[in-house]
């Protein structure tokens, strides 16, 4: 075990010890016929490979510290997140990638740079060591919220098919017809965030604060960071979800406001 | 010459069927005057629902022309059109809330913001006229029977005073006496407006004209029952 500046570095034996626990879990899975051995092995290997690569990439990025590299990396992250959102909402209409990308990019960038620029006051503004991890947290969390909001919106619209037909027939605009579904979906998307804010510090120690404490930071300073990040993540989730849903719900309506129900879709599954 | 109340010219709808493109409507035309009740029948799957939905501008991708008192649909505007050419879907829809709230749903919509919603007396009278004397306005609409729900949905659309009523199988969930009541209300509505009904029950003496939808076109069956 080596210790530098209050940080206990993890070395090869410790990494292997962690894997040993996974072997143990694998044995249990085998004995109980859970059929998870393969998935466990793959997941374990992926954890090792992906996180080490991430470490190497970040080390390289931090070393170069170029604003273009940081912005490019952020765009790549947003793209990957938008792709994930599209996959998680299979019932949504086509053209979801664009609006997901825009929502993620807009809220992600604004919130990330609000944290690094105004709260943490990073100098220079693109300092990768701050920008990338904070963007990762903001994008990761808002991605989950946006995916949930979109999935719920289109599932609820389909469930209310008859109601939508009647409402549009009475002269409703797409917004008047879809409104209840949008509200239901946004509420569903924001509740996990609100819950985790309410439980923070009592039920669990949030991830970033844990990391900072393990890295030797003063717990109070770590708490300050965590508060800022949590509120910002909540804001990003809320704004991103609202934006994404507002940009997409009308895609289920024709140009003159008719709800395109399942029976009318060419791509209906 | 005065333009007809509603005119549909050469409506065409193509859907992808199991065996290639399917012409659901293939030049369907209809002219409708005030005072008329037109019944549309036809084999199941012949496009009767598609046709009335097209008349209400409730279908995307319809080719052909539609006119309301001589004005093309695009000029009237889809939402105003739908408020005047009202479609009652086959499956009665009841919204969460009381019967009163259900009857007032149309007035929560922007398209009717400059009209006054019906008062308590008018709502009551409307329900009574549909034989719903025993249904309180405060009743939770979710507790209505299927037949009651169908009539509340009809009362709701009637309150909006459209010019044309499009009824997709209005008798489907009604018993004989309720159906008779709805039939006589249909006659009364047609004194000032016009009605198109999708119907394959035997004639009930209400229709002034009957049409059959076959191979995507309407064919006159006779001038009356």
CSV table of C-alpha atoms in Angstrom, one decimal:
chain,number,residue,atom,x,y,z
A,1,UNK,CA,0.0,0.0,0.0
A,2,UNK,CA,1.4,3.4,-1.0
A,3,UNK,CA,0.2,6.7,0.4
A,4,UNK,CA,0.7,10.0,-1.3
A,5,UNK,CA,-0.9,13.3,-0.1
A,6,UNK,CA,-3.6,11.5,1.8
A,7,UNK,CA,-4.7,9.3,-1.1
A,8,UNK,CA,-4.4,5.5,-0.6
A,9,UNK,CA,-3.4,4.3,-4.1
A,10,UNK,CA,-4.9,1.0,-5.2
A,11,UNK,CA,-2.3,-1.4,-6.5
A,12,UNK,CA,-2.4,-4.7,-8.4
A,13,UNK,CA,-3.0,-7.1,-5.4
A,14,UNK,CA,-6.0,-5.0,-4.3
A,15,UNK,CA,-7.4,-5.0,-7.8
A,16,UNK,CA,-7.1,-8.8,-7.9
A,17,UNK,CA,-8.7,-9.1,-4.4
A,18,UNK,CA,-11.7,-7.2,-5.7
A,19,UNK,CA,-11.9,-9.6,-8.6
A,20,UNK,CA,-11.7,-12.5,-6.1
A,21,UNK,CA,-15.0,-11.4,-4.6
A,22,UNK,CA,-16.6,-11.5,-8.0
A,23,UNK,CA,-15.3,-15.1,-8.5
A,24,UNK,CA,-17.0,-15.9,-5.2
A,25,UNK,CA,-20.3,-14.4,-6.5
A,26,UNK,CA,-19.8,-16.4,-9.7
A,27,UNK,CA,-19.6,-19.6,-7.6
A,28,UNK,CA,-22.8,-18.7,-5.8
A,29,UNK,CA,-24.5,-18.0,-9.1
A,30,UNK,CA,-23.4,-21.4,-10.3
A,31,UNK,CA,-24.5,-23.3,-7.2
A,32,UNK,CA,-27.9,-21.6,-7.2
A,33,UNK,CA,-28.3,-21.9,-11.0
A,34,UNK,CA,-28.8,-18.2,-11.4
A,35,UNK,CA,-27.2,-18.4,-14.9
A,36,UNK,CA,-25.4,-15.1,-14.3
A,37,UNK,CA,-21.8,-16.3,-14.5
A,38,UNK,CA,-21.2,-15.2,-18.0
A,39,UNK,CA,-22.8,-11.8,-17.4
A,40,UNK,CA,-20.8,-11.4,-14.2
A,41,UNK,CA,-17.5,-12.2,-15.9
A,42,UNK,CA,-18.2,-9.9,-18.8
A,43,UNK,CA,-19.3,-7.1,-16.5
A,44,UNK,CA,-16.3,-7.5,-14.4
A,45,UNK,CA,-13.9,-7.5,-17.3
A,46,UNK,CA,-15.7,-4.4,-18.8
A,47,UNK,CA,-15.4,-2.6,-15.5
A,48,UNK,CA,-11.6,-3.2,-15.5
A,49,UNK,CA,-11.1,-2.3,-19.1
A,50,UNK,CA,-13.4,0.7,-19.4
A,51,UNK,CA,-12.3,2.4,-16.2
A,52,UNK,CA,-8.6,1.9,-16.9
A,53,UNK,CA,-9.1,3.3,-20.4
A,54,UNK,CA,-11.1,6.2,-18.9
A,55,UNK,CA,-8.2,6.8,-16.5
A,56,UNK,CA,-5.7,6.7,-19.4
A,57,UNK,CA,-7.8,9.0,-21.6
A,58,UNK,CA,-8.4,11.5,-18.8
A,59,UNK,CA,-4.7,11.5,-17.9
A,60,UNK,CA,-3.9,12.3,-21.6
A,61,UNK,CA,-6.6,14.9,-21.8
A,62,UNK,CA,-5.6,16.6,-18.6
A,63,UNK,CA,-2.0,16.6,-19.9
A,64,UNK,CA,-2.9,18.4,-23.1
A,65,UNK,CA,-5.5,20.7,-21.5
A,66,UNK,CA,-6.7,22.1,-24.8
A,67,UNK,CA,-10.2,23.8,-25.0
A,68,UNK,CA,-10.9,22.2,-28.3
A,69,UNK,CA,-10.1,18.7,-27.0
A,70,UNK,CA,-12.4,19.4,-24.0
A,71,UNK,CA,-15.3,20.6,-26.1
A,72,UNK,CA,-14.9,17.8,-28.6
A,73,UNK,CA,-15.0,15.3,-25.7
A,74,UNK,CA,-18.1,16.9,-24.3
A,75,UNK,CA,-19.8,16.6,-27.7
A,76,UNK,CA,-18.8,13.0,-27.9
A,77,UNK,CA,-20.4,12.4,-24.5
A,78,UNK,CA,-23.6,14.2,-25.5
A,79,UNK,CA,-23.8,12.1,-28.6
A,80,UNK,CA,-23.4,8.8,-26.7
A,81,UNK,CA,-26.0,9.9,-24.2
A,82,UNK,CA,-28.5,10.9,-27.0
A,83,UNK,CA,-27.9,7.5,-28.6
A,84,UNK,CA,-28.7,5.8,-25.3
A,85,UNK,CA,-31.9,7.8,-24.9
A,86,UNK,CA,-33.1,6.8,-28.4
A,87,UNK,CA,-32.5,3.1,-27.5
A,88,UNK,CA,-34.4,3.4,-24.2
A,89,UNK,CA,-37.5,4.9,-25.8
A,90,UNK,CA,-38.4,2.3,-28.6
A,91,UNK,CA,-42.0,3.5,-28.9
A,92,UNK,CA,-41.0,7.1,-29.6
A,93,UNK,CA,-41.3,8.6,-33.1
A,94,UNK,CA,-38.4,8.9,-35.5
A,95,UNK,CA,-36.1,11.9,-35.2
A,96,UNK,CA,-35.6,11.5,-31.5
A,97,UNK,CA,-31.8,11.7,-31.7
A,98,UNK,CA,-31.7,15.3,-32.9
A,99,UNK,CA,-34.0,16.6,-30.2
A,100,UNK,CA,-32.3,14.5,-27.5
A,101,UNK,CA,-28.9,15.7,-28.6
A,102,UNK,CA,-30.0,19.4,-28.6
A,103,UNK,CA,-31.7,19.0,-25.1
A,104,UNK,CA,-28.7,17.3,-23.6
A,105,UNK,CA,-26.1,19.6,-25.2
A,106,UNK,CA,-28.0,22.8,-24.3
A,107,UNK,CA,-28.7,22.0,-20.6
A,108,UNK,CA,-25.5,20.0,-20.1
A,109,UNK,CA,-23.2,22.7,-21.4
A,110,UNK,CA,-25.1,25.5,-19.6
A,111,UNK,CA,-25.2,23.7,-16.3
A,112,UNK,CA,-21.6,22.3,-16.5
A,113,UNK,CA,-20.1,25.7,-17.3
A,114,UNK,CA,-22.2,27.4,-14.7
A,115,UNK,CA,-20.7,25.1,-12.1
A,116,UNK,CA,-17.1,25.3,-13.3
A,117,UNK,CA,-17.2,29.0,-14.3
A,118,UNK,CA,-19.4,30.6,-11.6
A,119,UNK,CA,-19.3,28.2,-8.6
A,120,UNK,CA,-15.9,26.5,-8.7
A,121,UNK,CA,-14.4,29.4,-10.8
A,122,UNK,CA,-12.0,27.2,-12.7
A,123,UNK,CA,-9.1,29.0,-14.4
A,124,UNK,CA,-8.8,28.7,-17.4
A,125,UNK,CA,-12.5,28.0,-18.0
A,126,UNK,CA,-11.8,24.7,-19.9
A,127,UNK,CA,-9.7,23.0,-17.2
A,128,UNK,CA,-10.3,19.4,-18.1
A,129,UNK,CA,-9.8,18.1,-14.6
A,130,UNK,CA,-12.9,19.9,-13.5
A,131,UNK,CA,-15.0,20.3,-16.6
A,132,UNK,CA,-15.0,16.6,-17.7
A,133,UNK,CA,-16.0,14.9,-14.5
A,134,UNK,CA,-18.7,17.5,-13.7
A,135,UNK,CA,-20.0,17.2,-17.3
A,136,UNK,CA,-20.0,13.5,-16.8
A,137,UNK,CA,-22.2,13.7,-13.7
A,138,UNK,CA,-24.5,16.3,-15.2
A,139,UNK,CA,-25.0,14.4,-18.5
A,140,UNK,CA,-25.3,11.0,-16.9
A,141,UNK,CA,-28.0,12.0,-14.6
A,142,UNK,CA,-29.9,14.2,-17.0
A,143,UNK,CA,-29.7,11.4,-19.6
A,144,UNK,CA,-31.6,9.1,-17.2
A,145,UNK,CA,-34.2,11.7,-16.6
A,146,UNK,CA,-34.7,12.6,-20.3
A,147,UNK,CA,-34.9,8.9,-21.3
A,148,UNK,CA,-37.5,8.3,-18.7
A,149,UNK,CA,-39.5,11.4,-19.6
A,150,UNK,CA,-39.6,10.5,-23.3
A,151,UNK,CA,-40.4,6.9,-22.8
A,152,UNK,CA,-43.3,7.8,-20.4
A,153,UNK,CA,-44.6,10.5,-22.7
A,154,UNK,CA,-45.0,8.3,-25.7
A,155,UNK,CA,-46.2,5.3,-23.7
A,156,UNK,CA,-48.9,7.5,-22.0
A,157,UNK,CA,-50.0,9.0,-25.4
A,158,UNK,CA,-50.5,5.5,-26.8
A,159,UNK,CA,-52.4,4.5,-23.7
A,160,UNK,CA,-54.7,7.5,-24.1
A,161,UNK,CA,-55.3,6.9,-27.8
A,162,UNK,CA,-59.1,7.0,-27.5
A,163,UNK,CA,-59.0,10.1,-25.4
A,164,UNK,CA,-56.7,11.9,-27.8
A,165,UNK,CA,-59.0,11.0,-30.7
A,166,UNK,CA,-62.0,12.5,-28.9
A,167,UNK,CA,-60.1,15.6,-27.8
A,168,UNK,CA,-58.7,16.4,-31.2
A,169,UNK,CA,-62.2,15.8,-32.7
A,170,UNK,CA,-63.5,18.4,-30.2
A,171,UNK,CA,-61.0,20.9,-31.6
A,172,UNK,CA,-58.0,20.4,-29.3
A,173,UNK,CA,-54.5,21.5,-30.2
A,174,UNK,CA,-51.8,18.9,-29.9
A,175,UNK,CA,-50.7,20.6,-26.7
A,176,UNK,CA,-54.2,20.5,-25.3
A,177,UNK,CA,-54.5,16.9,-26.1
A,178,UNK,CA,-51.0,15.7,-25.1
A,179,UNK,CA,-50.7,18.0,-22.0
A,180,UNK,CA,-51.8,15.4,-19.4
A,181,UNK,CA,-49.3,12.8,-20.8
A,182,UNK,CA,-46.5,15.4,-20.8
A,183,UNK,CA,-47.2,16.3,-17.2
A,184,UNK,CA,-47.4,12.7,-16.0
A,185,UNK,CA,-44.1,12.0,-17.8
A,186,UNK,CA,-42.2,15.0,-16.4
A,187,UNK,CA,-43.4,14.2,-12.9
A,188,UNK,CA,-42.2,10.6,-13.3
A,189,UNK,CA,-38.8,11.9,-14.6
A,190,UNK,CA,-38.2,14.4,-11.8
A,191,UNK,CA,-39.3,12.3,-8.8
A,192,UNK,CA,-36.2,10.2,-8.6
A,193,UNK,CA,-34.0,13.3,-8.6
A,194,UNK,CA,-36.1,14.9,-5.9
A,195,UNK,CA,-36.0,11.7,-3.9
A,196,UNK,CA,-32.3,11.4,-4.1
A,197,UNK,CA,-31.9,15.0,-3.0
A,198,UNK,CA,-34.1,14.4,0.0
A,199,UNK,CA,-32.2,11.2,1.0
A,200,UNK,CA,-28.7,12.6,0.4
A,201,UNK,CA,-26.5,12.5,3.5
A,202,UNK,CA,-29.1,10.5,5.5
A,203,UNK,CA,-29.6,7.3,3.5
A,204,UNK,CA,-26.4,7.4,1.5
A,205,UNK,CA,-23.2,9.5,1.0
A,206,UNK,CA,-23.4,10.8,-2.6
A,207,UNK,CA,-20.8,9.4,-5.0
A,208,UNK,CA,-18.8,12.5,-5.5
A,209,UNK,CA,-18.5,13.3,-1.8
A,210,UNK,CA,-17.5,9.8,-1.1
A,211,UNK,CA,-14.8,10.1,-3.8
A,212,UNK,CA,-13.5,13.3,-2.5
A,213,UNK,CA,-13.4,12.1,1.1
A,214,UNK,CA,-11.5,8.9,0.0
A,215,UNK,CA,-9.1,11.2,-1.8
A,216,UNK,CA,-8.3,13.0,1.4
A,217,UNK,CA,-10.5,16.1,1.1
A,218,UNK,CA,-12.0,17.8,4.1
A,219,UNK,CA,-15.6,16.4,4.5
A,220,UNK,CA,-17.1,19.9,4.9
A,221,UNK,CA,-15.4,21.1,1.6
A,222,UNK,CA,-16.6,17.9,0.0
A,223,UNK,CA,-20.1,18.6,1.2
A,224,UNK,CA,-20.0,22.0,-0.4
A,225,UNK,CA,-19.0,20.5,-3.7
A,226,UNK,CA,-21.7,17.9,-3.5
A,227,UNK,CA,-24.5,20.4,-2.7
A,228,UNK,CA,-23.6,22.4,-5.7
A,229,UNK,CA,-23.3,19.4,-8.0
A,230,UNK,CA,-26.6,17.9,-6.7
A,231,UNK,CA,-28.6,21.0,-7.3
A,232,UNK,CA,-27.0,21.5,-10.7
A,233,UNK,CA,-27.7,17.9,-11.7
A,234,UNK,CA,-31.3,18.3,-10.5
A,235,UNK,CA,-31.6,21.5,-12.6
A,236,UNK,CA,-30.1,19.8,-15.6
A,237,UNK,CA,-32.4,16.8,-15.3
A,238,UNK,CA,-35.5,19.1,-15.0
A,239,UNK,CA,-34.5,21.5,-17.8
A,240,UNK,CA,-33.3,18.7,-20.1
A,241,UNK,CA,-36.5,16.6,-19.6
A,242,UNK,CA,-38.8,19.6,-20.2
A,243,UNK,CA,-36.9,20.6,-23.3
A,244,UNK,CA,-36.7,17.1,-24.8
A,245,UNK,CA,-40.4,16.4,-24.2
A,246,UNK,CA,-41.4,19.8,-25.6
A,247,UNK,CA,-39.3,19.3,-28.7
A,248,UNK,CA,-40.7,15.8,-29.4
A,249,UNK,CA,-44.3,15.3,-28.2
A,250,UNK,CA,-45.8,16.9,-31.3
A,251,UNK,CA,-43.9,14.5,-33.6
A,252,UNK,CA,-46.8,12.1,-32.8
A,253,UNK,CA,-49.3,14.5,-34.4
A,254,UNK,CA,-49.8,15.3,-38.1
A,255,UNK,CA,-49.3,18.8,-39.5
A,256,UNK,CA,-52.9,19.6,-38.9
A,257,UNK,CA,-52.9,18.2,-35.4
A,258,UNK,CA,-54.2,14.6,-35.7
A,259,UNK,CA,-52.7,12.2,-33.2
A,260,UNK,CA,-51.1,9.4,-35.2
A,261,UNK,CA,-52.2,6.3,-33.3
A,262,UNK,CA,-50.6,2.9,-33.6
A,263,UNK,CA,-52.9,1.7,-36.3
A,264,UNK,CA,-51.8,4.6,-38.6
A,265,UNK,CA,-48.1,4.2,-38.2
A,266,UNK,CA,-46.1,2.7,-41.0
A,267,UNK,CA,-43.5,1.5,-38.6
A,268,UNK,CA,-45.9,0.2,-36.0
A,269,UNK,CA,-44.5,-2.8,-34.2
B,1,UNK,CA,-76.5,28.6,-56.4
B,2,UNK,CA,-75.8,28.2,-52.7
B,3,UNK,CA,-72.9,25.9,-51.8
B,4,UNK,CA,-73.8,22.6,-50.0
B,5,UNK,CA,-73.2,22.5,-46.2
B,6,UNK,CA,-70.4,19.9,-46.6
B,7,UNK,CA,-68.9,18.5,-49.7
B,8,UNK,CA,-66.2,15.8,-50.0
B,9,UNK,CA,-64.7,15.4,-53.5
B,10,UNK,CA,-62.8,12.3,-54.6
B,11,UNK,CA,-61.3,11.3,-51.2
B,12,UNK,CA,-58.5,8.9,-51.5
B,13,UNK,CA,-56.6,7.0,-48.7
B,14,UNK,CA,-54.0,4.4,-49.3
B,15,UNK,CA,-52.7,2.2,-46.4
B,16,UNK,CA,-50.1,-0.4,-46.5
B,17,UNK,CA,-51.9,-3.8,-46.3
B,18,UNK,CA,-50.6,-7.3,-45.8
B,19,UNK,CA,-50.5,-7.7,-49.6
B,20,UNK,CA,-49.1,-4.3,-50.7
B,21,UNK,CA,-50.7,-0.9,-50.8
B,22,UNK,CA,-54.5,-1.0,-50.1
B,23,UNK,CA,-56.8,1.7,-51.5
B,24,UNK,CA,-59.1,2.2,-48.5
B,25,UNK,CA,-60.9,5.1,-50.1
B,26,UNK,CA,-60.7,5.4,-53.9
B,27,UNK,CA,-62.6,8.4,-55.0
B,28,UNK,CA,-65.2,8.6,-52.3
B,29,UNK,CA,-67.5,11.7,-52.7
B,30,UNK,CA,-70.4,13.0,-50.7
B,31,UNK,CA,-72.5,16.1,-50.8
B,32,UNK,CA,-74.5,17.0,-47.6
B,33,UNK,CA,-77.2,19.6,-47.1
B,34,UNK,CA,-78.8,20.8,-43.9
B,35,UNK,CA,-81.7,18.6,-42.9
B,36,UNK,CA,-80.1,15.4,-44.2
B,37,UNK,CA,-79.3,12.2,-42.2
B,38,UNK,CA,-77.1,10.0,-44.3
B,39,UNK,CA,-76.4,6.4,-43.3
B,40,UNK,CA,-73.3,4.7,-44.5
B,41,UNK,CA,-73.1,1.0,-44.5
B,42,UNK,CA,-70.7,-1.5,-46.1
B,43,UNK,CA,-68.8,-4.7,-45.4
B,44,UNK,CA,-66.6,-4.6,-42.4
B,45,UNK,CA,-63.2,-3.2,-43.2
B,46,UNK,CA,-64.6,-1.3,-46.2
B,47,UNK,CA,-63.4,2.0,-44.8
B,48,UNK,CA,-66.5,3.5,-43.2
B,49,UNK,CA,-64.7,4.7,-40.2
B,50,UNK,CA,-61.8,6.0,-42.4
B,51,UNK,CA,-64.4,7.9,-44.4
B,52,UNK,CA,-66.0,9.7,-41.5
B,53,UNK,CA,-62.6,10.4,-40.0
B,54,UNK,CA,-61.6,12.0,-43.3
B,55,UNK,CA,-64.7,14.1,-43.3
B,56,UNK,CA,-63.7,15.4,-39.8
B,57,UNK,CA,-60.1,16.1,-40.9
B,58,UNK,CA,-59.1,13.5,-38.4
B,59,UNK,CA,-56.8,11.5,-40.7
B,60,UNK,CA,-53.3,12.3,-42.0
B,61,UNK,CA,-52.5,11.7,-45.7
B,62,UNK,CA,-56.0,12.1,-47.2
B,63,UNK,CA,-56.0,13.1,-50.9
B,64,UNK,CA,-59.1,14.9,-52.3
B,65,UNK,CA,-61.0,18.1,-51.5
B,66,UNK,CA,-63.3,19.1,-48.6
B,67,UNK,CA,-65.5,22.1,-48.5
B,68,UNK,CA,-67.7,23.6,-45.7
B,69,UNK,CA,-70.3,25.9,-47.2
B,70,UNK,CA,-68.1,26.3,-50.2
B,71,UNK,CA,-64.9,27.1,-48.3
B,72,UNK,CA,-62.0,24.7,-48.7
B,73,UNK,CA,-60.8,23.0,-45.6
B,74,UNK,CA,-57.4,24.7,-45.6
B,75,UNK,CA,-59.1,28.1,-45.5
B,76,UNK,CA,-61.5,27.1,-42.6
B,77,UNK,CA,-58.6,25.7,-40.6
B,78,UNK,CA,-58.4,22.2,-39.1
B,79,UNK,CA,-59.5,23.1,-35.5
B,80,UNK,CA,-62.4,25.4,-36.5
B,81,UNK,CA,-63.4,22.7,-39.0
B,82,UNK,CA,-63.5,20.0,-36.3
B,83,UNK,CA,-65.6,22.2,-34.1
B,84,UNK,CA,-68.2,22.5,-36.8
B,85,UNK,CA,-67.9,19.0,-38.3
B,86,UNK,CA,-67.9,17.0,-35.1
B,87,UNK,CA,-66.9,13.4,-35.1
B,88,UNK,CA,-68.1,11.1,-32.3
B,89,UNK,CA,-65.7,8.1,-32.2
B,90,UNK,CA,-67.2,4.7,-32.0
B,91,UNK,CA,-65.8,4.0,-28.6
B,92,UNK,CA,-67.3,6.4,-26.1
B,93,UNK,CA,-64.6,8.4,-24.3
B,94,UNK,CA,-65.1,9.5,-20.7
B,95,UNK,CA,-62.5,11.8,-19.2
B,96,UNK,CA,-61.4,11.7,-15.5
B,97,UNK,CA,-63.8,13.8,-13.4
B,98,UNK,CA,-67.5,14.3,-12.9
B,99,UNK,CA,-70.2,14.2,-15.5
B,100,UNK,CA,-70.3,18.0,-15.4
B,101,UNK,CA,-66.6,18.2,-16.1
B,102,UNK,CA,-67.0,15.8,-18.9
B,103,UNK,CA,-69.7,17.8,-20.6
B,104,UNK,CA,-67.6,21.0,-20.2
B,105,UNK,CA,-64.4,19.5,-21.7
B,106,UNK,CA,-65.0,21.3,-25.1
B,107,UNK,CA,-64.9,24.7,-23.4
B,108,UNK,CA,-61.5,24.1,-21.9
B,109,UNK,CA,-60.1,24.2,-25.4
B,110,UNK,CA,-58.8,27.3,-27.1
B,111,UNK,CA,-61.0,26.9,-30.1
B,112,UNK,CA,-64.0,27.8,-27.9
B,113,UNK,CA,-62.5,30.5,-25.7
B,114,UNK,CA,-64.7,33.2,-27.1
B,115,UNK,CA,-67.9,31.2,-26.6
B,116,UNK,CA,-69.8,30.9,-23.3
B,117,UNK,CA,-70.0,27.5,-21.8
B,118,UNK,CA,-73.5,26.1,-21.3
B,119,UNK,CA,-75.0,26.9,-17.9
B,120,UNK,CA,-76.2,24.4,-15.3
B,121,UNK,CA,-79.8,24.3,-16.6
B,122,UNK,CA,-78.7,23.6,-20.1
B,123,UNK,CA,-76.4,20.8,-19.0
B,124,UNK,CA,-79.2,19.3,-17.0
B,125,UNK,CA,-81.7,19.6,-19.8
B,126,UNK,CA,-79.3,18.0,-22.2
B,127,UNK,CA,-78.8,15.0,-20.0
B,128,UNK,CA,-82.5,14.6,-19.5
B,129,UNK,CA,-83.1,14.7,-23.2
B,130,UNK,CA,-80.8,11.7,-23.5
B,131,UNK,CA,-82.8,9.8,-20.9
B,132,UNK,CA,-80.1,10.4,-18.3
B,133,UNK,CA,-82.6,11.9,-15.7
B,134,UNK,CA,-81.1,9.8,-13.0
B,135,UNK,CA,-77.5,10.8,-13.6
B,136,UNK,CA,-76.4,13.7,-11.3
B,137,UNK,CA,-74.0,16.2,-12.8
B,138,UNK,CA,-71.7,15.6,-9.8
B,139,UNK,CA,-71.5,11.9,-10.5
B,140,UNK,CA,-68.0,10.5,-11.0
B,141,UNK,CA,-68.1,9.8,-14.7
B,142,UNK,CA,-66.0,6.7,-14.2
B,143,UNK,CA,-69.0,5.1,-12.5
B,144,UNK,CA,-71.3,5.4,-15.5
B,145,UNK,CA,-72.5,2.3,-17.3
B,146,UNK,CA,-71.3,1.8,-20.9
B,147,UNK,CA,-74.7,2.9,-22.3
B,148,UNK,CA,-74.7,6.0,-20.0
B,149,UNK,CA,-71.2,6.9,-21.0
B,150,UNK,CA,-72.0,6.6,-24.7
B,151,UNK,CA,-74.9,9.1,-24.2
B,152,UNK,CA,-72.8,11.5,-22.0
B,153,UNK,CA,-70.3,11.5,-24.9
B,154,UNK,CA,-73.1,12.3,-27.3
B,155,UNK,CA,-74.6,15.0,-25.1
B,156,UNK,CA,-71.1,16.5,-24.9
B,157,UNK,CA,-70.7,16.8,-28.6
B,158,UNK,CA,-74.4,18.0,-29.0
B,159,UNK,CA,-73.7,20.8,-26.6
B,160,UNK,CA,-71.0,22.2,-28.9
B,161,UNK,CA,-73.7,22.8,-31.6
B,162,UNK,CA,-71.8,21.6,-34.6
B,163,UNK,CA,-73.2,22.0,-38.1
B,164,UNK,CA,-72.5,18.4,-39.1
B,165,UNK,CA,-72.5,15.4,-36.7
B,166,UNK,CA,-70.5,12.4,-37.7
B,167,UNK,CA,-71.6,9.4,-35.7
B,168,UNK,CA,-69.6,6.2,-35.9
B,169,UNK,CA,-71.9,3.4,-34.9
B,170,UNK,CA,-73.9,5.4,-32.5
B,171,UNK,CA,-76.1,2.5,-31.5
B,172,UNK,CA,-73.2,0.1,-30.7
B,173,UNK,CA,-73.4,0.3,-26.9
B,174,UNK,CA,-77.1,1.3,-26.5
B,175,UNK,CA,-80.1,-0.8,-25.6
B,176,UNK,CA,-83.2,-0.6,-27.8
B,177,UNK,CA,-85.0,2.2,-25.9
B,178,UNK,CA,-81.8,4.3,-25.6
B,179,UNK,CA,-81.2,3.8,-29.3
B,180,UNK,CA,-84.7,5.0,-30.1
B,181,UNK,CA,-84.2,8.1,-28.0
B,182,UNK,CA,-80.9,8.8,-29.7
B,183,UNK,CA,-82.6,8.3,-33.1
B,184,UNK,CA,-85.3,10.9,-32.3
B,185,UNK,CA,-82.6,13.3,-31.1
B,186,UNK,CA,-80.8,12.8,-34.4
B,187,UNK,CA,-83.9,13.7,-36.3
B,188,UNK,CA,-84.2,16.9,-34.2
B,189,UNK,CA,-80.6,17.8,-34.7
B,190,UNK,CA,-81.0,17.4,-38.5
B,191,UNK,CA,-83.7,20.1,-38.4
B,192,UNK,CA,-80.9,22.7,-38.4
B,193,UNK,CA,-77.8,20.6,-39.2
B,194,UNK,CA,-76.8,17.4,-41.0
B,195,UNK,CA,-75.8,14.0,-39.8
B,196,UNK,CA,-73.7,11.2,-41.2
B,197,UNK,CA,-74.0,7.9,-39.5
B,198,UNK,CA,-71.9,4.7,-39.9
B,199,UNK,CA,-74.5,2.0,-39.3
B,200,UNK,CA,-75.1,-1.5,-40.3
B,201,UNK,CA,-78.1,-2.3,-38.2
B,202,UNK,CA,-81.4,-2.5,-40.1
B,203,UNK,CA,-82.9,0.9,-41.1
B,204,UNK,CA,-84.5,2.8,-38.2
B,205,UNK,CA,-86.5,5.2,-40.3
B,206,UNK,CA,-84.3,8.2,-39.5
B,207,UNK,CA,-82.0,8.3,-42.6
B,208,UNK,CA,-83.1,10.5,-45.4
B,209,UNK,CA,-80.5,8.9,-47.6
B,210,UNK,CA,-78.5,5.7,-47.5
B,211,UNK,CA,-75.1,5.0,-49.1
B,212,UNK,CA,-73.0,1.9,-49.3
B,213,UNK,CA,-69.2,2.0,-49.2
B,214,UNK,CA,-67.8,-0.6,-51.6
B,215,UNK,CA,-64.4,-0.7,-53.1
B,216,UNK,CA,-63.5,2.7,-51.7
B,217,UNK,CA,-66.5,4.6,-53.2
B,218,UNK,CA,-70.0,5.5,-52.1
B,219,UNK,CA,-73.0,4.1,-53.9
B,220,UNK,CA,-76.5,5.4,-53.3
B,221,UNK,CA,-78.9,2.7,-52.0
B,222,UNK,CA,-82.1,4.6,-52.2
B,223,UNK,CA,-83.6,8.0,-51.3
B,224,UNK,CA,-84.9,6.9,-48.0
B,225,UNK,CA,-85.6,3.8,-45.9
